[in-house]
CSV table of C-alpha atoms and ligand atoms in Angstrom, one decimal:
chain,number,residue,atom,x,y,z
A,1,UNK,CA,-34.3,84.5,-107.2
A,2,UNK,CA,-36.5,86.4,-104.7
A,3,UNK,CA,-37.5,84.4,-102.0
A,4,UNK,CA,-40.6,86.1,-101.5
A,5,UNK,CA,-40.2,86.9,-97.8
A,6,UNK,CA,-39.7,90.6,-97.7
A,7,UNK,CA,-41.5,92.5,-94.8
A,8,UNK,CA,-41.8,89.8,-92.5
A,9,UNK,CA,-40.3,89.9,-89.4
A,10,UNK,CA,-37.9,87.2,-88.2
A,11,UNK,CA,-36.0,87.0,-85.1
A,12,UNK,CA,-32.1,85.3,-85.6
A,13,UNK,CA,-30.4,84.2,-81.8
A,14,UNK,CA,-27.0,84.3,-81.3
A,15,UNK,CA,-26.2,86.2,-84.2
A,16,UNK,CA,-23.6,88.7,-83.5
A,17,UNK,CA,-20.9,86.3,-85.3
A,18,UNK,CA,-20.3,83.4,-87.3
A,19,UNK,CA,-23.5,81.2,-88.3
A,20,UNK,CA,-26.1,83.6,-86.7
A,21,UNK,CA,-24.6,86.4,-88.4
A,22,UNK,CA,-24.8,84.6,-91.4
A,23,UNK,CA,-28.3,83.7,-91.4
A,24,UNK,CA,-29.6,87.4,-90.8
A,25,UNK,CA,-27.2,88.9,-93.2
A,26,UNK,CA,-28.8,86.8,-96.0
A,27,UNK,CA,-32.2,87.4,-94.4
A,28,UNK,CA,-32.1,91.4,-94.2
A,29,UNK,CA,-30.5,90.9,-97.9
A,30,UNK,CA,-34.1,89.5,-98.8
A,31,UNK,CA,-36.3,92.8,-97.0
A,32,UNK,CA,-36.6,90.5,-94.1
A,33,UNK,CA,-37.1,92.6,-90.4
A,34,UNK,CA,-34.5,91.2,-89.2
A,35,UNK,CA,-34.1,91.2,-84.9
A,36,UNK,CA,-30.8,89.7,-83.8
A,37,UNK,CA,-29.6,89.1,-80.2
A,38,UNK,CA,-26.6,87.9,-78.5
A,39,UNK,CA,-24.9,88.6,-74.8
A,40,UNK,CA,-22.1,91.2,-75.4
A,41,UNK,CA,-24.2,94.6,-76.3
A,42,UNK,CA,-21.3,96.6,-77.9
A,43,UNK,CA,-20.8,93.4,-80.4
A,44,UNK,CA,-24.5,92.9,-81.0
A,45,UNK,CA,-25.2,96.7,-81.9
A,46,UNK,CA,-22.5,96.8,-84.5
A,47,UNK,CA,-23.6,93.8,-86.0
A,48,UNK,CA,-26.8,95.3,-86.3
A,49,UNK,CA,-25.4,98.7,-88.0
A,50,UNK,CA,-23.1,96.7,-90.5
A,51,UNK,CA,-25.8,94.4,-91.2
A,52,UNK,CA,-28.4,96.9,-91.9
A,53,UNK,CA,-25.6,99.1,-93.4
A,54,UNK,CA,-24.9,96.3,-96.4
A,55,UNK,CA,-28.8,95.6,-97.2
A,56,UNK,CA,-30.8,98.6,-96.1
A,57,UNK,CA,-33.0,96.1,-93.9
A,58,UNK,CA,-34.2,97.1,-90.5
A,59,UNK,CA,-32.3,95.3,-88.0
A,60,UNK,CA,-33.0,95.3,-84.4
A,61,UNK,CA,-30.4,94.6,-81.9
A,62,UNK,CA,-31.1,92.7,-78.4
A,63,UNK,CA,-28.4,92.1,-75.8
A,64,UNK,CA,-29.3,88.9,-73.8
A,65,UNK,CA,-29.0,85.7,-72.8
A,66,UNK,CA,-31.6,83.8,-75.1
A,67,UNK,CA,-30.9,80.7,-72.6
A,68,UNK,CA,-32.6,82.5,-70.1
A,69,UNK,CA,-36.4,83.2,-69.7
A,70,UNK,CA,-36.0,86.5,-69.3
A,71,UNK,CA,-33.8,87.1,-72.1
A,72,UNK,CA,-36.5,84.9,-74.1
A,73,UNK,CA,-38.9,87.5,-73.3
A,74,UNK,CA,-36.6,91.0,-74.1
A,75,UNK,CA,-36.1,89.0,-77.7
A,76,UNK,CA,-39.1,88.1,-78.5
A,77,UNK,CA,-40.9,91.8,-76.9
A,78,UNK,CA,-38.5,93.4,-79.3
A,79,UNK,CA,-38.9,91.1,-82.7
A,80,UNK,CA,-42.9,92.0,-82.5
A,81,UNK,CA,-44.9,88.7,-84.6
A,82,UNK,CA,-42.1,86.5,-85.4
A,83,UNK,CA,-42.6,85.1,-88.7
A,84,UNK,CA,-39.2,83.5,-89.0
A,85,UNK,CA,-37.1,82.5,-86.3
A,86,UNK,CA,-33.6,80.4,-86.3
A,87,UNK,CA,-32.5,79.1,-83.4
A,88,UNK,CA,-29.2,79.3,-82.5
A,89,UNK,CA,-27.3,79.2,-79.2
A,90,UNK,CA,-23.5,78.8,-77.8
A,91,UNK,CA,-22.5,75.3,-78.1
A,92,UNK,CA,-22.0,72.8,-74.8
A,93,UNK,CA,-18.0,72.1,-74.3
A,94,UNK,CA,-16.3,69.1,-75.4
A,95,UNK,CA,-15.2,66.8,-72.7
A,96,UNK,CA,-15.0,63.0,-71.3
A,97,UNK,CA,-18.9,62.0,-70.3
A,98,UNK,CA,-17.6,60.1,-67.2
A,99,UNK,CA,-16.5,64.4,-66.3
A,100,UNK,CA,-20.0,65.6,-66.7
A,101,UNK,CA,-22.6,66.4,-63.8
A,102,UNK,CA,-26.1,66.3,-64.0
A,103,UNK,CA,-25.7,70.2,-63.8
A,104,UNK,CA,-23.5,69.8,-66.7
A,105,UNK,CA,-26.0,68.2,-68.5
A,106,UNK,CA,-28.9,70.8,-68.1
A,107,UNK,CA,-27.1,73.4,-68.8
A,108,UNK,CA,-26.4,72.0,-72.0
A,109,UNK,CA,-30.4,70.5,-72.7
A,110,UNK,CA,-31.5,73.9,-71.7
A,111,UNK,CA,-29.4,75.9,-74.4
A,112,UNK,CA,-29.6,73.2,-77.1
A,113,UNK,CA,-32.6,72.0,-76.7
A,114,UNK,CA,-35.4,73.6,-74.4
A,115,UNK,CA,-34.5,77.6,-75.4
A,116,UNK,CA,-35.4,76.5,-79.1
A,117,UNK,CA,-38.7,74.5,-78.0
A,118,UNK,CA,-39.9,77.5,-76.1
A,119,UNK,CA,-39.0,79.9,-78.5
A,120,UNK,CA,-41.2,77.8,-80.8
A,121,UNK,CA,-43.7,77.0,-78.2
A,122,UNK,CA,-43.9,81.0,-78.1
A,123,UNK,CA,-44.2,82.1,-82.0
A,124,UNK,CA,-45.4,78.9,-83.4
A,125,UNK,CA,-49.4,79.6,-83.0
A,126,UNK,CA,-49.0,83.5,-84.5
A,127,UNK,CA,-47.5,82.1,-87.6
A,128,UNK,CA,-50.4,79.1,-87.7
A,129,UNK,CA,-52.5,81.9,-87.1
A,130,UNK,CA,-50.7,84.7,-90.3
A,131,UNK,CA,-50.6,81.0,-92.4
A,132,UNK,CA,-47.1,81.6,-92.8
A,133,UNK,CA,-43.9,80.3,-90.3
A,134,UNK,CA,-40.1,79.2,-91.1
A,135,UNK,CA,-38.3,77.6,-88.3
A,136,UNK,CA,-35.0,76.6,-88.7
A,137,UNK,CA,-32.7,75.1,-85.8
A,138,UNK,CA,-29.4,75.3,-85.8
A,139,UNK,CA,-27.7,72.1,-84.9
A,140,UNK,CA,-24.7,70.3,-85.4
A,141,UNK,CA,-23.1,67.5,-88.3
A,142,UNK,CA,-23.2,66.0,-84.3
A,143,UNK,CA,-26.5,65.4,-84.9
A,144,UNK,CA,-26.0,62.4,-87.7
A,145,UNK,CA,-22.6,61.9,-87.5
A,146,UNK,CA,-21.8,61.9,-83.1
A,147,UNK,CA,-18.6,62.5,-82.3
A,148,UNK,CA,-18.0,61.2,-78.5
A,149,UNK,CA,-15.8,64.2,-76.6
A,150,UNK,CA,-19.4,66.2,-78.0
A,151,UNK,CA,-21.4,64.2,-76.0
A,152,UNK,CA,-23.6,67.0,-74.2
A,153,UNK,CA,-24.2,68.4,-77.4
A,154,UNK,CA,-25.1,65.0,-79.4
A,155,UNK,CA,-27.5,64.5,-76.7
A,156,UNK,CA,-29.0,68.0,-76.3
A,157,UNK,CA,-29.4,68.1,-80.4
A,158,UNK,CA,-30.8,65.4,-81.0
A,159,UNK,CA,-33.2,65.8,-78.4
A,160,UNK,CA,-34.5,69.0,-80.5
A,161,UNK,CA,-34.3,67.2,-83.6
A,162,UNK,CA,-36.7,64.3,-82.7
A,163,UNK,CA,-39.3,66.6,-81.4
A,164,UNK,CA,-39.3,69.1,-83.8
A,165,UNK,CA,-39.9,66.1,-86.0
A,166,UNK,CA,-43.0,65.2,-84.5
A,167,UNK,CA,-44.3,68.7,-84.6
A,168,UNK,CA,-43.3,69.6,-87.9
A,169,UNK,CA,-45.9,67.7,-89.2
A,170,UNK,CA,-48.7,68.6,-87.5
A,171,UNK,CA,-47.6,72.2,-88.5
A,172,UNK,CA,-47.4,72.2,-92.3
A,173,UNK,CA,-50.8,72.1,-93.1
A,174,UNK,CA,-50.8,75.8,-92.0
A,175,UNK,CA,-48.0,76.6,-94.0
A,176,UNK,CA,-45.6,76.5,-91.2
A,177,UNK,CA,-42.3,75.1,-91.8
A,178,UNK,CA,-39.5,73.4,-89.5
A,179,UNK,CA,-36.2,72.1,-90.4
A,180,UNK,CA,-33.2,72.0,-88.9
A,181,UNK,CA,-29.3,72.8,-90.4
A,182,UNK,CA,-26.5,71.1,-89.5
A,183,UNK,CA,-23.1,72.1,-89.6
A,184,UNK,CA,-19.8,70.3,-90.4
A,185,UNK,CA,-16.9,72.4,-89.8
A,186,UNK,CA,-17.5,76.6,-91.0
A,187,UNK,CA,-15.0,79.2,-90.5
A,188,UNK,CA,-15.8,81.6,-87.6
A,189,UNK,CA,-14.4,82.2,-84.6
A,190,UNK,CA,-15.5,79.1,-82.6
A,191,UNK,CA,-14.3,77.0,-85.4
A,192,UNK,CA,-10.6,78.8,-85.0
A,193,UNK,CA,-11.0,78.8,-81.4
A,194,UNK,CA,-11.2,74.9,-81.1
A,195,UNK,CA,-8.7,74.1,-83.7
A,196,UNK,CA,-6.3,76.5,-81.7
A,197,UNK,CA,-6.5,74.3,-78.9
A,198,UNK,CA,-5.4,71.6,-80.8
A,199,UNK,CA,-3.1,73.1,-82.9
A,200,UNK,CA,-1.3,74.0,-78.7
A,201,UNK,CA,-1.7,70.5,-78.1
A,202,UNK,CA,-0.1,69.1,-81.0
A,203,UNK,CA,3.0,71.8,-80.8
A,204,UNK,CA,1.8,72.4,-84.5
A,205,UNK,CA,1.7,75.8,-86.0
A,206,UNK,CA,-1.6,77.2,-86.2
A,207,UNK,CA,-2.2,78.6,-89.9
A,208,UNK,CA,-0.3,75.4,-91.0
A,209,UNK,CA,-2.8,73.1,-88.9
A,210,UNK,CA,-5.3,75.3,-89.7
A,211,UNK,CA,-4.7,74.9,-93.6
A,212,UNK,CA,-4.2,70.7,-93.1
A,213,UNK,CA,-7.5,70.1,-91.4
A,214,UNK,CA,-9.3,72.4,-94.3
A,215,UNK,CA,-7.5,70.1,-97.0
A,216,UNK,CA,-9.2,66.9,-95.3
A,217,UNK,CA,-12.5,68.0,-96.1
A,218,UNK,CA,-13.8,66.5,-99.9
A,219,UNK,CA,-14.6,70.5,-100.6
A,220,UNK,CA,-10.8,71.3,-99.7
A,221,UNK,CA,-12.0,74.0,-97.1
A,222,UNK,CA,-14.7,75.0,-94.3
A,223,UNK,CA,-17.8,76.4,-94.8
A,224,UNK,CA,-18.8,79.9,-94.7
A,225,UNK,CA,-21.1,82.1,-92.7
A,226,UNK,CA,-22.0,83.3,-96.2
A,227,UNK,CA,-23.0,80.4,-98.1
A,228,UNK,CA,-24.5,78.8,-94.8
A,229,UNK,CA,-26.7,82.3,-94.2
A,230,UNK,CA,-27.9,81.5,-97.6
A,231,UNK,CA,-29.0,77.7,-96.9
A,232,UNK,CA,-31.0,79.0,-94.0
A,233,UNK,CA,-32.2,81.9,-95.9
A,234,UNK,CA,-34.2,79.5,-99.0
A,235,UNK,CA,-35.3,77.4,-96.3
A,236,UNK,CA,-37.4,80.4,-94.9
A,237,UNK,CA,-38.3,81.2,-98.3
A,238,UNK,CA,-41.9,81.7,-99.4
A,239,UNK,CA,-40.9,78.5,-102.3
A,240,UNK,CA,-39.8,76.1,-99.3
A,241,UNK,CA,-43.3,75.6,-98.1
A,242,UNK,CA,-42.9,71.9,-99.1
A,243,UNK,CA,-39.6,71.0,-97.0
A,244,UNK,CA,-40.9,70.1,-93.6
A,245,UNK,CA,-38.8,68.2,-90.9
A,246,UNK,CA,-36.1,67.9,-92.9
A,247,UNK,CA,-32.0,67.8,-91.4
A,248,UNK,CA,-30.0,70.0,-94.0
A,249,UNK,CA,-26.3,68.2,-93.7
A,250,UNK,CA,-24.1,71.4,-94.7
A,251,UNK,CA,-20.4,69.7,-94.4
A,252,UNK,CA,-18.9,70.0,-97.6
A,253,UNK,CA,-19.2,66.2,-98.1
A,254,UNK,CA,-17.7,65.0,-95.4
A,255,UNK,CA,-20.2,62.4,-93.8
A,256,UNK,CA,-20.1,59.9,-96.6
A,257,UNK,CA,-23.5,58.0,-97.3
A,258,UNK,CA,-24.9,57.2,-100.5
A,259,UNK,CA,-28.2,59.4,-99.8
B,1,NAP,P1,-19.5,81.7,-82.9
B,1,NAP,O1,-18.8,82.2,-84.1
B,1,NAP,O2,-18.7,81.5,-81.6
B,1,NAP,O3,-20.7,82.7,-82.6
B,1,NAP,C1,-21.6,82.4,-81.5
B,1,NAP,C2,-22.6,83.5,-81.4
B,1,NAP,O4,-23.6,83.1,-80.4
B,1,NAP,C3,-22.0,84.8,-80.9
B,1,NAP,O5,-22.7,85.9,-81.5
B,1,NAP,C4,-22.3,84.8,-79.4
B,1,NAP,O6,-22.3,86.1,-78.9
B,1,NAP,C5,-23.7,84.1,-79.4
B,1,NAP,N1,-24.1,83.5,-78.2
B,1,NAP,C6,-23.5,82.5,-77.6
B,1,NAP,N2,-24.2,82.1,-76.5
B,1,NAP,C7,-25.3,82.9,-76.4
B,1,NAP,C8,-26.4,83.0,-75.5
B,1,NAP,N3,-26.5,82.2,-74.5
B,1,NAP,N4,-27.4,83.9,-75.8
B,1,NAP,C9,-27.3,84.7,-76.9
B,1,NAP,N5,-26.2,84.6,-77.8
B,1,NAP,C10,-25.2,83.7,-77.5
B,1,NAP,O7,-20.2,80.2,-83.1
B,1,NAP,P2,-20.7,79.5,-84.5
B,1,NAP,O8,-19.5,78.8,-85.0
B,1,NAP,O9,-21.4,80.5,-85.3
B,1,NAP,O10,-21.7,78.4,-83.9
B,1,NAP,C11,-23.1,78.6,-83.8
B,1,NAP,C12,-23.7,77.3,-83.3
B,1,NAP,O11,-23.4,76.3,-84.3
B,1,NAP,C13,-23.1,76.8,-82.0
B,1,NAP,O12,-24.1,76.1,-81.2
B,1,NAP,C14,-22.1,75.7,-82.5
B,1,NAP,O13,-21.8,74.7,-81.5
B,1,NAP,C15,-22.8,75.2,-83.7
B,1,NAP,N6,-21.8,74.5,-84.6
B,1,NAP,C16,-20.9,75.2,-85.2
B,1,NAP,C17,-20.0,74.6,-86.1
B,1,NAP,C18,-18.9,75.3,-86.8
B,1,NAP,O14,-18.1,74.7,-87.5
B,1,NAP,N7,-18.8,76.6,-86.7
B,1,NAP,C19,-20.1,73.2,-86.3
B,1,NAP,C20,-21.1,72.5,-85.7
B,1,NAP,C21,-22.0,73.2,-84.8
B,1,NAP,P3,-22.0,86.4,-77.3
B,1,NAP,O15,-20.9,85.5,-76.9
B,1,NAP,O16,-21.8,87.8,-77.2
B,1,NAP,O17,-23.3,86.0,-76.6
């Protein structure tokens, strides 16, 4: 299916790895211009070559800090008119809420929550303008389905997620989309990186821990960067002009509801 979206220009944060990586892959697979930052230069530039290496897309790489203003504006002065942007962004650290400060807790509003609304509040009136925008935030299974030691980040989230709501709304009439994807649990390195903690704390081996908590999940394994690259990737579609505010659960079945 072609999505229609080849030649616009979309800028993917925190996408030298795992979920952001995803998303651009499947983007610059589609013609997209595909911009992609992250902090660690040396691991955003490769990304950039191997991306643009397996699709023949332009991709531009950006080292920063999209959490800060300034790295805000090196993103966005290198992405040019963002038709497509996903916001992504480090995830706050898990922890006891009685532990947190206040500093503690805008650190975590202004990466989850305030980078993405300025990011929008930046590109949002170019796409109105162009009659064509896809926004899609990054989130958490969180978001729906709290879990309490994620408490910064159930806060932060959802925070994003009832504004954009509002917004999304008055945006659709020019074409201009805004959904948000949440993940359960997907493979990459901060997936590993938690679950290696616990597999410590339990004394349990880790590819044998690793292998249990897969088997718990209805689909019998975490998600990919792949498959959830392509989620994001029909959202932005030129055919998903008519899904607007919508939370895209992507957990393999693991919250259980009816609907
Ligand atoms: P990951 O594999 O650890 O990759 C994170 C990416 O973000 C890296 O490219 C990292 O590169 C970049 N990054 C982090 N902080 C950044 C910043 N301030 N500015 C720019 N780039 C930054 O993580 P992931 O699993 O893909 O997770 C992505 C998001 O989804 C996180 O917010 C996470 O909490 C959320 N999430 C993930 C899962 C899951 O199962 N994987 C589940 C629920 C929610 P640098 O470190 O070099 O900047």
């Amino acid at each position: 299916m072609d999505l229609g979206i080849a030649g616009k220009n979309a800028l993917v944060c925190a996408a030298s790895k795992g979920l952001g990586r995803g998303c651009a892959t499947s983007l610059a697979r589609e013609g997209v211009n595909v911009t992609i930052c992250s902090r660690t230069e040396a691991d955003i530039t490769r990304t950039a070559d191997e991306i643009s290496a397996a699709t023949g897309a332009k991709v531009t790489a950006v080292a920063c800090d999209i959490t800060t203003p300034e790295g805000r504006d090196k993103a966005l002065a290198a992405a040019g008119d963002v038709d497509i942007l996903v916001n992504n962004a480090g995830g706050p650290p898990p922890g006891d809420f009685r532990d947190w400060t206040p500093d503690d807790w805008h650190a975590a509003v202004n990466a989850n929550m305030i980078t993405a609304i300025e990011l929008i509040r930046r590109t949002i009136d170019g796409m109105i303008d162009r009659k064509f925008g896809r926004i899609v935030n990054i989130t958490s299974g969180s978001v729906k389905s709290p879990i309490a030691i994620l408490g910064l980040s159930n806060g932060a989230r959802t925070g994003l997620t009832g504004f954009c709501a509002g917004i999304a709304r008055e945006a659709a009439v020019h074409n201009v989309t805004i959904n948000g994807i949440l993940p359960g649990p997907f493979d990459t390195d901060r997936l590993r990186g938690n679950m290696k903690v616990q597999a410590d704390k339990a004394g349990a081996d880790f590819d044998d821990f690793y292998a249990k908590q897969a088997a718990t999940n209805p689909a019998g394994r975490f998600g990919t960067a792949e498959e959830f690259g392509e989620a994001c990737a029909f959202l932005c579609s030129a055919q998903a002009g008519y899904i607007v505010g919508q939370n895209l659960l992507l957990d393999g079945g693991a919250f259980r509801s009816s609907i």
